[in-house]
Every structure is written in C-alpha cells, then in structure tokens.
Amino acid sequence: MAEFADHFSGHARQYAEFRPTYPPALFQFVAGLSAAHHLAWDSATGNGQAAVGLAGYYERVLATDASAAQIAYATPHPRVEYRVAMGEESGLPDGAADLVTVAQSMHWLDPAAFFEEATRVLAPGGGVAVWGYGLCSLGADLDPPLHDLYHGVLGAYWPPERRMVDEGYRGLELPFEEVRAPEMAMERPMSLGDVEGYLYTWSATRRYMTKEGRDPIAPFIARIRNAWGGEEGKRVVRWPLHVRAGTRRAEGGSVRANEGAGR
C-alpha cells in the first residue's frame, strides 16, 4: 500500500465516539443520485459513519479506508463490508458501483486519481457524492472564542489540505453531470465533555500538541466553562454540510436526484 497522510489512526477510538453523525436527509439525497441500489463504495470511510447510513438504501456497501486503526473501530453492519485500502483504490470491477461517496475525506485524497477510479467503477446511471463539514457553531456567545481557537491558536497547524474543507469543496471539479444538493446541516446535543472530546480529534490539535508540547484545548474549555452552563449542561452544536454531487450519464439520459431512492 502506498503512503497516505495519516492524521487520525492514533485516536481512532475518540474519532468514532465524538465525531458528529450525518442527517437522514443526506442519505436520501445521495441515494437518489443512482438508478440502481445494489452496491455503494464509500471511500476513506473512517469509522464507517457514512457507510452505515448508505446501508439503509443499498443492498451492499463496500467501505474502504487506508487506516487499519480506523477500520478496527468501524461500526459493524450486516450490509457493510470493510476493507483496508487506499482511497483511490476500490478493488472493484469496472462498472460495479451504483454510488461512490467520500465523506469528510476528499481533501486527503488525490482528486485526479480518485475520480479516475470512480469513473472506472461507476455504472451508467450511477452517482457520485463528496461532502464535508468545517467549523461548527457552539452558539452566538461561544463562537468568537471558538474562532480564536480554530483560526488563531491552531491556525498554523492545520494541514494545507484543510483549506478545501473551509472553502466548502467549491474549487473541486467533478467530471460528472453535477446535481445541486439542498442545504443541510448536522446537529448534535453535546455536553462540555463531548465538545472537549471532539476538539481533541482535530488534526490541528494533534499537530499542535506534538510540536508545542502543550494542550491547546484545556485552556479553551476553561474559557467557556461558565458560559456553557456547567459540566452536565448540553447545547445543540451545528455543522453546516458542504455537498458536491453528480451523475454518470445513463443510456438515454442522466439520472435526476431522488429518483429510485425509496428503499
């Protein structure tokens, strides 16, 4: 296996526990991109957050990730098969997949190599969707200190690929007939401890701790503790989703989003 930028293997358990989950509306939309619903390939699956959602619409989901540690903590599902593989290498036959997805990982892949593989394995009438989420919102009163952490304290420690996420994947060129996605967001009630755990999964947090030898998250948590409302208090944290999607033209025309998605 070729080398890959591994920012998450060292804390795969925390990633599985604290990362937000995707809304049902997202999977309804992406399932509507494909004419058939036999097989979906979820590349760079991480812990399988997207793969399990896709399993509600597809008979089989192949979920691949280059990190064996991430796969070890993946959520089991009877219709999901997990494999360790590079994000640009599915191992599937030509035309085998009805849908190809990349969730919160497109910025770690080689776009040209990935789309070449996606084009090879995608069946006519199939769909492709890539999505991600950037900085969350903790609420109007707590967003300013969160922005200070994200852009100030950790700003120099984000990998350069992260810019693609911050830009909402707008600069990504899809070699497919594009389908506009509706506006969507993830929302999750979180305690202060949940927020702390989530912030430790950031790639910039890990890089900062390695280089600086100190913890950037503890001072931030101390800063917002009183405003949060106590250790047991919960707030709804919100992450806007950025979705880019397209279809591969089938014989006789392209597939419209949300046709055939009622599994």
Coordinates of N, CA and C in Angstrom, one line a residue, residues 55-254:
A55 N -26.1 2.0 4.0 CA -26.7 0.7 4.0 C -28.2 0.6 4.2
G56 N -28.8 1.7 4.5 CA -30.2 1.8 4.6 C -30.9 1.9 3.2
Y57 N -30.0 2.1 2.1 CA -30.5 2.3 0.8 C -29.9 1.4 -0.2
Y58 N -28.8 0.8 0.1 CA -28.1 -0.1 -0.8 C -28.0 -1.5 -0.3
E59 N -28.1 -2.5 -1.2 CA -28.0 -3.9 -0.8 C -26.7 -4.3 -0.1
R60 N -25.6 -3.6 -0.6 CA -24.3 -3.8 -0.2 C -23.5 -2.6 -0.2
V61 N -22.7 -2.3 0.8 CA -21.8 -1.2 0.8 C -20.4 -1.7 1.1
L62 N -19.5 -1.3 0.2 CA -18.0 -1.5 0.4 C -17.5 -0.3 1.0
A63 N -16.9 -0.4 2.2 CA -16.3 0.8 2.9 C -14.8 0.6 3.1
T64 N -14.0 1.4 2.4 CA -12.6 1.3 2.5 C -11.9 2.4 3.2
D65 N -10.8 2.2 3.9 CA -10.0 3.2 4.5 C -8.6 2.8 4.5
A66 N -7.6 3.7 4.3 CA -6.2 3.3 4.4 C -5.7 3.0 5.8
S67 N -6.5 3.4 6.8 CA -6.1 3.3 8.2 C -6.7 2.0 8.8
A68 N -5.9 1.0 9.1 CA -6.3 -0.2 9.8 C -6.9 0.1 11.1
A69 N -6.4 1.1 11.8 CA -6.9 1.5 13.1 C -8.3 2.1 13.0
Q70 N -8.6 2.9 12.0 CA -10.0 3.4 11.8 C -10.9 2.2 11.5
I71 N -10.5 1.3 10.6 CA -11.4 0.2 10.3 C -11.7 -0.7 11.6
A72 N -10.7 -0.8 12.5 CA -10.8 -1.6 13.7 C -12.0 -1.0 14.5
Y73 N -12.2 0.3 14.5 CA -13.3 0.9 15.3 C -14.5 1.2 14.5
A74 N -14.6 0.6 13.3 CA -15.8 0.9 12.4 C -17.0 0.2 13.0
T75 N -18.1 0.8 12.7 CA -19.4 0.3 13.2 C -19.9 -0.9 12.4
P76 N -20.1 -2.0 13.0 CA -20.5 -3.2 12.2 C -21.9 -3.0 11.6
H77 N -22.1 -3.6 10.5 CA -23.4 -3.6 9.9 C -23.5 -4.8 8.9
P78 N -24.6 -5.5 8.9 CA -24.6 -6.7 8.0 C -24.5 -6.5 6.5
R79 N -24.8 -5.3 6.1 CA -24.6 -5.0 4.6 C -23.4 -4.2 4.3
V80 N -22.5 -4.0 5.3 CA -21.3 -3.2 5.1 C -20.1 -4.1 5.2
E81 N -19.3 -4.1 4.1 CA -18.0 -4.8 4.2 C -16.9 -3.8 4.3
Y82 N -16.1 -3.9 5.3 CA -14.9 -3.0 5.5 C -13.7 -3.6 5.0
R83 N -12.9 -2.8 4.3 CA -11.6 -3.2 3.8 C -10.5 -2.1 4.0
V84 N -9.3 -2.5 4.3 CA -8.2 -1.5 4.3 C -7.7 -1.3 2.9
A85 N -7.8 -0.1 2.4 CA -7.3 0.2 1.0 C -7.2 1.7 0.9
M86 N -6.3 2.1 0.0 CA -6.2 3.5 -0.3 C -7.5 4.1 -0.8
G87 N -7.7 5.4 -0.6 CA -8.9 6.0 -1.0 C -9.1 6.0 -2.5
E88 N -8.0 5.9 -3.3 CA -8.1 5.9 -4.7 C -8.1 4.6 -5.3
E89 N -8.3 3.5 -4.5 CA -8.2 2.1 -5.0 C -9.4 1.3 -4.4
S90 N -10.4 1.1 -5.2 CA -11.5 0.3 -4.7 C -11.4 -1.2 -4.7
G91 N -10.6 -1.7 -5.7 CA -10.6 -3.1 -5.9 C -11.8 -3.7 -6.5
L92 N -12.7 -2.9 -7.0 CA -13.9 -3.3 -7.6 C -13.8 -3.5 -9.1
P93 N -14.6 -4.3 -9.7 CA -14.6 -4.5 -11.2 C -15.1 -3.2 -11.9
D94 N -14.8 -3.1 -13.2 CA -15.4 -1.9 -13.9 C -16.9 -1.9 -13.8
G95 N -17.5 -0.8 -13.6 CA -18.9 -0.6 -13.7 C -19.7 -1.3 -12.6
A96 N -19.0 -1.6 -11.4 CA -19.7 -2.4 -10.4 C -20.5 -1.6 -9.4
A97 N -20.2 -0.3 -9.3 CA -20.8 0.5 -8.2 C -21.9 1.4 -8.7
D98 N -23.0 1.4 -8.0 CA -24.1 2.3 -8.3 C -23.9 3.7 -7.7
L99 N -23.1 3.8 -6.6 CA -22.9 5.1 -6.0 C -21.4 5.0 -5.4
V100 N -20.8 6.2 -5.5 CA -19.4 6.3 -4.9 C -19.5 7.6 -4.1
T101 N -19.0 7.4 -2.8 CA -19.1 8.6 -1.9 C -17.7 8.7 -1.2
V102 N -17.5 10.0 -0.7 CA -16.4 10.3 0.1 C -16.9 11.3 1.2
A103 N -16.9 10.9 2.4 CA -17.4 11.8 3.5 C -16.3 12.4 4.3
Q104 N -16.2 13.7 4.3 CA -15.2 14.4 5.2 C -13.8 13.9 5.0
S105 N -13.5 13.5 3.7 CA -12.1 13.0 3.5 C -11.6 13.3 2.1
M106 N -12.4 14.0 1.2 CA -11.9 14.2 -0.1 C -10.6 15.1 -0.1
H107 N -10.5 15.9 0.9 CA -9.3 16.8 0.9 C -8.0 16.0 1.2
W108 N -8.1 14.7 1.7 CA -6.9 13.9 1.9 C -6.6 13.0 0.7
L109 N -7.4 13.0 -0.3 CA -7.2 12.2 -1.5 C -6.6 12.9 -2.6
D110 N -6.1 12.2 -3.6 CA -5.6 12.8 -4.9 C -6.9 12.9 -5.8
P111 N -7.4 14.1 -6.0 CA -8.7 14.2 -6.7 C -8.6 13.5 -8.1
A112 N -7.5 13.7 -8.9 CA -7.5 13.1 -10.2 C -7.5 11.6 -10.2
A113 N -6.7 11.0 -9.3 CA -6.7 9.6 -9.1 C -8.0 9.0 -8.6
F114 N -8.6 9.7 -7.7 CA -9.9 9.3 -7.1 C -11.0 9.3 -8.2
F115 N -11.1 10.4 -8.9 CA -12.2 10.5 -9.9 C -11.9 9.5 -11.1
E116 N -10.7 9.2 -11.4 CA -10.4 8.2 -12.4 C -10.9 6.9 -12.0
E117 N -10.7 6.5 -10.7 CA -11.2 5.3 -10.2 C -12.7 5.3 -10.1
A118 N -13.3 6.4 -9.6 CA -14.7 6.5 -9.5 C -15.4 6.3 -10.9
T119 N -14.8 6.9 -11.9 CA -15.3 6.8 -13.3 C -15.2 5.3 -13.7
R120 N -14.1 4.7 -13.4 CA -14.0 3.3 -13.8 C -15.0 2.4 -13.2
V121 N -15.3 2.5 -11.9 CA -16.1 1.6 -11.2 C -17.6 1.9 -11.2
L122 N -17.9 3.1 -11.7 CA -19.3 3.6 -11.6 C -20.1 3.0 -12.8
A123 N -21.2 2.5 -12.5 CA -22.1 2.0 -13.5 C -22.8 3.2 -14.2
P124 N -23.2 3.0 -15.5 CA -24.0 4.0 -16.1 C -25.3 4.3 -15.3
G125 N -25.6 5.6 -15.1 CA -26.8 5.9 -14.3 C -26.4 6.0 -12.8
G126 N -25.1 5.8 -12.5 CA -24.7 5.9 -11.1 C -24.4 7.3 -10.7
G127 N -24.2 7.4 -9.4 CA -24.0 8.8 -8.8 C -22.7 8.8 -8.0
V128 N -22.2 10.1 -7.8 CA -21.0 10.3 -7.0 C -21.4 11.5 -6.1
A129 N -21.0 11.4 -4.8 CA -21.2 12.5 -3.9 C -20.0 12.6 -2.9
V130 N -19.5 13.8 -2.8 CA -18.5 14.0 -1.8 C -19.0 15.2 -0.9
W131 N -18.7 15.0 0.4 CA -19.2 16.1 1.3 C -18.3 16.2 2.5
G132 N -18.4 17.4 3.1 CA -17.6 17.6 4.3 C -18.2 18.7 5.2
Y133 N -17.6 18.9 6.3 CA -18.1 20.0 7.2 C -16.9 20.7 7.8
G134 N -17.0 22.0 8.0 CA -16.0 22.8 8.5 C -16.2 23.1 10.0
L135 N -15.9 24.3 10.3 CA -16.0 24.7 11.7 C -17.5 24.7 12.2
C136 N -17.7 24.1 13.3 CA -19.1 24.1 13.9 C -19.5 25.4 14.6
S137 N -20.7 25.5 15.0 CA -21.2 26.6 15.8 C -21.6 26.1 17.1
L138 N -21.1 26.7 18.2 CA -21.5 26.4 19.5 C -22.6 27.4 20.1
G139 N -22.9 28.4 19.3 CA -23.9 29.4 19.7 C -23.2 30.8 19.6
A140 N -24.0 31.8 19.4 CA -23.5 33.1 19.1 C -22.6 33.6 20.2
D141 N -22.8 33.2 21.4 CA -21.9 33.7 22.5 C -20.6 33.0 22.6
L142 N -20.5 31.8 22.1 CA -19.3 31.0 22.2 C -18.6 30.8 20.9
D143 N -19.1 31.3 19.8 CA -18.4 31.2 18.5 C -17.2 32.1 18.4
P144 N -17.2 33.3 19.0 CA -15.9 34.1 18.9 C -14.7 33.4 19.5
P145 N -14.8 32.8 20.8 CA -13.7 32.1 21.3 C -13.3 30.9 20.5
L146 N -14.3 30.2 19.9 CA -14.1 29.0 19.1 C -13.3 29.4 17.8
H147 N -13.7 30.6 17.3 CA -12.9 31.1 16.1 C -11.5 31.4 16.5
D148 N -11.3 32.0 17.6 CA -10.0 32.3 18.1 C -9.1 31.0 18.2
L149 N -9.7 29.9 18.7 CA -9.0 28.6 18.8 C -8.7 28.1 17.4
Y150 N -9.7 28.1 16.5 CA -9.6 27.5 15.2 C -8.6 28.3 14.3
H151 N -8.8 29.6 14.2 CA -8.0 30.4 13.3 C -6.7 30.9 13.9
G152 N -6.8 31.2 15.2 CA -5.6 31.8 15.9 C -4.7 30.8 16.5
V153 N -5.1 30.2 17.6 CA -4.2 29.2 18.3 C -3.8 28.1 17.4
L154 N -4.7 27.5 16.7 CA -4.4 26.3 15.8 C -4.2 26.6 14.3
G155 N -4.4 27.9 14.0 CA -4.4 28.3 12.6 C -3.2 27.7 11.8
A156 N -2.0 27.8 12.3 CA -0.8 27.4 11.6 C -0.6 25.9 11.6
Y157 N -1.4 25.2 12.3 CA -1.2 23.8 12.5 C -2.2 22.9 11.7
W158 N -3.1 23.6 11.0 CA -4.0 22.8 10.1 C -3.2 22.4 8.9
P159 N -3.3 21.1 8.4 CA -2.7 20.7 7.2 C -3.2 21.6 6.0
P160 N -2.4 21.8 5.0 CA -2.9 22.7 3.9 C -4.1 22.2 3.2
E161 N -4.3 20.8 3.2 CA -5.5 20.3 2.6 C -6.8 20.7 3.2
R162 N -6.7 21.1 4.5 CA -7.9 21.5 5.2 C -8.6 22.7 4.5
R163 N -7.9 23.5 3.8 CA -8.5 24.7 3.1 C -9.6 24.3 2.2
M164 N -9.5 23.1 1.6 CA -10.5 22.6 0.7 C -11.9 22.5 1.4
V165 N -11.8 22.0 2.7 CA -13.0 21.9 3.5 C -13.5 23.3 3.9
D166 N -12.6 24.2 4.3 CA -13.1 25.5 4.7 C -13.7 26.3 3.5
E167 N -13.3 25.9 2.3 CA -13.9 26.5 1.1 C -15.2 25.8 0.6
G168 N -15.6 24.8 1.4 CA -16.8 24.0 1.1 C -16.7 23.2 -0.2
Y169 N -15.5 22.8 -0.6 CA -15.2 22.0 -1.8 C -15.6 22.7 -3.0
R170 N -15.7 24.1 -3.0 CA -16.2 24.8 -4.1 C -15.3 24.7 -5.3
G171 N -14.0 24.6 -5.1 CA -13.0 24.5 -6.1 C -12.8 23.1 -6.7
L172 N -13.5 22.1 -6.3 CA -13.4 20.8 -6.7 C -14.1 20.6 -8.1
E173 N -13.4 20.1 -9.1 CA -14.0 19.9 -10.4 C -14.5 18.5 -10.5
L174 N -15.8 18.3 -10.7 CA -16.4 17.0 -10.8 C -16.5 16.6 -12.3
P175 N -16.0 15.5 -12.6 CA -16.1 15.0 -14.0 C -17.4 14.3 -14.3
F176 N -18.4 14.8 -13.8 CA -19.8 14.2 -13.9 C -20.8 15.3 -14.1
E177 N -22.0 15.0 -14.5 CA -23.1 15.9 -14.6 C -23.5 16.3 -13.2
E178 N -23.3 17.6 -12.8 CA -23.5 18.0 -11.4 C -25.0 18.1 -11.1
V179 N -25.3 17.7 -9.8 CA -26.6 17.8 -9.3 C -26.5 18.7 -8.0
R180 N -27.3 19.7 -7.9 CA -27.2 20.6 -6.8 C -27.9 20.0 -5.6
A181 N -27.2 20.0 -4.5 CA -27.7 19.4 -3.2 C -28.5 20.5 -2.4
P182 N -29.5 20.1 -1.7 CA -30.2 21.0 -0.8 C -29.3 21.4 0.4
E183 N -29.6 22.5 1.0 CA -28.8 22.9 2.2 C -29.1 21.9 3.3
M184 N -28.1 21.5 4.0 CA -28.2 20.5 5.1 C -27.2 20.8 6.2
A185 N -27.4 20.4 7.4 CA -26.5 20.5 8.5 C -26.7 19.4 9.4
M186 N -25.6 19.1 10.2 CA -25.6 18.2 11.3 C -25.9 18.9 12.6
E187 N -26.7 18.4 13.5 CA -26.9 18.9 14.8 C -26.8 17.8 15.8
R188 N -26.2 18.2 16.9 CA -26.0 17.2 18.0 C -26.0 17.8 19.3
P189 N -26.9 17.4 20.3 CA -26.8 17.9 21.7 C -25.5 17.4 22.3
M190 N -24.7 18.3 22.8 CA -23.4 17.9 23.4 C -23.1 18.6 24.7
S191 N -22.5 17.8 25.6 CA -22.1 18.3 26.9 C -20.7 19.0 26.7
L192 N -20.2 19.7 27.7 CA -18.9 20.3 27.5 C -17.8 19.2 27.4
G193 N -18.0 18.1 28.0 CA -17.1 17.0 27.8 C -17.1 16.4 26.4
D194 N -18.3 16.4 25.8 CA -18.4 16.0 24.4 C -17.6 16.9 23.5
V195 N -17.8 18.2 23.7 CA -17.1 19.2 22.9 C -15.6 19.1 23.0
E196 N -15.2 18.9 24.3 CA -13.7 18.7 24.5 C -13.2 17.5 23.8
G197 N -13.9 16.4 23.9 CA -13.5 15.2 23.2 C -13.5 15.4 21.7
Y198 N -14.4 16.1 21.1 CA -14.5 16.4 19.7 C -13.3 17.2 19.3
L199 N -12.9 18.2 20.1 CA -11.8 19.1 19.7 C -10.5 18.4 19.7
Y200 N -10.4 17.3 20.5 CA -9.1 16.6 20.5 C -9.0 15.7 19.3
T201 N -10.1 15.5 18.5 CA -10.0 14.7 17.3 C -9.5 15.6 16.1
W202 N -9.4 16.9 16.3 CA -9.0 17.7 15.2 C -7.5 17.4 14.8
S203 N -7.2 17.4 13.6 CA -5.8 17.1 13.1 C -4.9 18.2 13.6
A204 N -5.4 19.5 13.6 CA -4.5 20.6 14.1 C -4.2 20.5 15.6
T205 N -5.2 20.0 16.3 CA -4.9 19.8 17.8 C -3.7 18.8 18.0
R206 N -3.8 17.7 17.3 CA -2.7 16.7 17.4 C -1.3 17.3 17.0
R207 N -1.3 18.0 15.9 CA -0.1 18.6 15.4 C 0.5 19.6 16.4
Y208 N -0.4 20.4 17.0 CA 0.0 21.4 17.9 C 0.6 20.8 19.1
M209 N -0.1 19.7 19.7 CA 0.4 19.1 20.9 C 1.8 18.4 20.6
T210 N 2.0 17.9 19.5 CA 3.2 17.2 19.1 C 4.4 18.2 19.0
K211 N 4.1 19.4 18.4 CA 5.2 20.4 18.2 C 5.4 21.3 19.4
E212 N 4.3 21.7 20.0 CA 4.5 22.6 21.1 C 4.6 22.0 22.5
G213 N 4.2 20.7 22.6 CA 4.3 20.0 23.9 C 3.3 20.5 24.9
R214 N 2.3 21.1 24.5 CA 1.2 21.5 25.5 C -0.1 21.4 24.9
D215 N -1.1 21.5 25.7 CA -2.5 21.2 25.3 C -3.2 22.5 25.0
P216 N -3.7 22.7 23.7 CA -4.5 23.9 23.4 C -5.9 23.9 23.8
I217 N -6.5 22.7 24.0 CA -7.9 22.5 24.2 C -8.3 22.9 25.7
A218 N -7.5 22.4 26.7 CA -7.9 22.7 28.1 C -8.1 24.1 28.4
P219 N -7.2 25.1 27.9 CA -7.5 26.5 28.2 C -8.8 27.0 27.5
F220 N -9.1 26.5 26.3 CA -10.3 26.9 25.7 C -11.5 26.4 26.5
I221 N -11.5 25.2 26.9 CA -12.6 24.7 27.7 C -12.8 25.5 29.0
A222 N -11.7 25.8 29.6 CA -11.8 26.6 30.9 C -12.4 28.0 30.6
R223 N -12.1 28.5 29.4 CA -12.6 29.8 29.0 C -14.1 29.9 28.8
I224 N -14.6 28.8 28.3 CA -16.1 28.8 28.0 C -16.9 28.0 29.1
R225 N -16.3 27.5 30.1 CA -17.0 26.6 31.0 C -18.2 27.3 31.7
N226 N -18.0 28.5 32.2 CA -19.1 29.2 32.9 C -20.2 29.5 31.9
A227 N -19.9 30.0 30.7 CA -20.9 30.4 29.8 C -21.7 29.1 29.3
W228 N -21.0 28.0 29.3 CA -21.6 26.8 28.8 C -22.8 26.4 29.7
G229 N -22.7 26.6 31.0 CA -23.8 26.2 31.9 C -23.5 24.9 32.7
G230 N -22.2 24.7 33.0 CA -21.9 23.5 33.8 C -21.5 22.3 33.0
E231 N -20.8 21.4 33.7 CA -20.3 20.2 33.0 C -21.4 19.3 32.4
E232 N -22.6 19.3 33.1 CA -23.7 18.4 32.6 C -24.6 19.1 31.6
G233 N -24.5 20.4 31.5 CA -25.4 21.1 30.6 C -25.1 20.8 29.2
K234 N -26.1 20.8 28.3 CA -26.0 20.5 26.9 C -26.4 21.6 26.0
R235 N -25.8 21.8 24.9 CA -26.1 22.7 23.8 C -26.2 21.9 22.5
V236 N -27.0 22.4 21.6 CA -27.0 21.9 20.3 C -25.9 22.5 19.4
V237 N -25.0 21.6 19.0 CA -23.9 22.1 18.2 C -24.2 21.8 16.7
R238 N -23.9 22.7 15.9 CA -24.3 22.7 14.5 C -23.1 22.7 13.5
W239 N -23.1 21.8 12.5 CA -22.1 21.8 11.5 C -22.8 21.9 10.1
P240 N -22.7 23.0 9.4 CA -23.2 23.0 8.0 C -22.5 22.0 7.1
L241 N -23.2 21.3 6.3 CA -22.6 20.4 5.4 C -22.4 21.0 4.0
H242 N -21.3 20.7 3.4 CA -21.0 21.1 2.0 C -21.0 19.9 1.1
V243 N -21.9 19.8 0.2 CA -22.1 18.6 -0.6 C -21.9 18.9 -2.1
R244 N -21.0 18.1 -2.8 CA -20.9 18.2 -4.2 C -21.3 16.9 -4.8
A245 N -22.1 16.8 -5.7 CA -22.7 15.6 -6.2 C -22.9 15.6 -7.8
G246 N -22.9 14.4 -8.4 CA -23.1 14.4 -9.8 C -23.5 13.0 -10.2
T247 N -23.9 12.8 -11.5 CA -24.3 11.5 -12.0 C -23.5 11.2 -13.3
R248 N -23.4 9.9 -13.5 CA -22.8 9.5 -14.7 C -24.0 9.2 -15.7
R249 N -23.9 9.8 -16.8 CA -25.0 9.7 -17.8 C -25.3 8.2 -18.1
A250 N -26.6 7.9 -18.0 CA -27.0 6.6 -18.4 C -27.5 6.6 -19.9
E251 N -27.7 5.4 -20.5 CA -28.2 5.4 -21.8 C -29.5 6.0 -21.9
G252 N -29.7 7.0 -22.7 CA -31.0 7.7 -22.8 C -31.1 8.9 -21.9
G253 N -30.1 9.3 -21.2 CA -30.1 10.5 -20.3 C -29.5 10.3 -19.0
S254 N -29.5 11.3 -18.2 CA -28.9 11.3 -16.9 C -30.0 11.0 -15.8

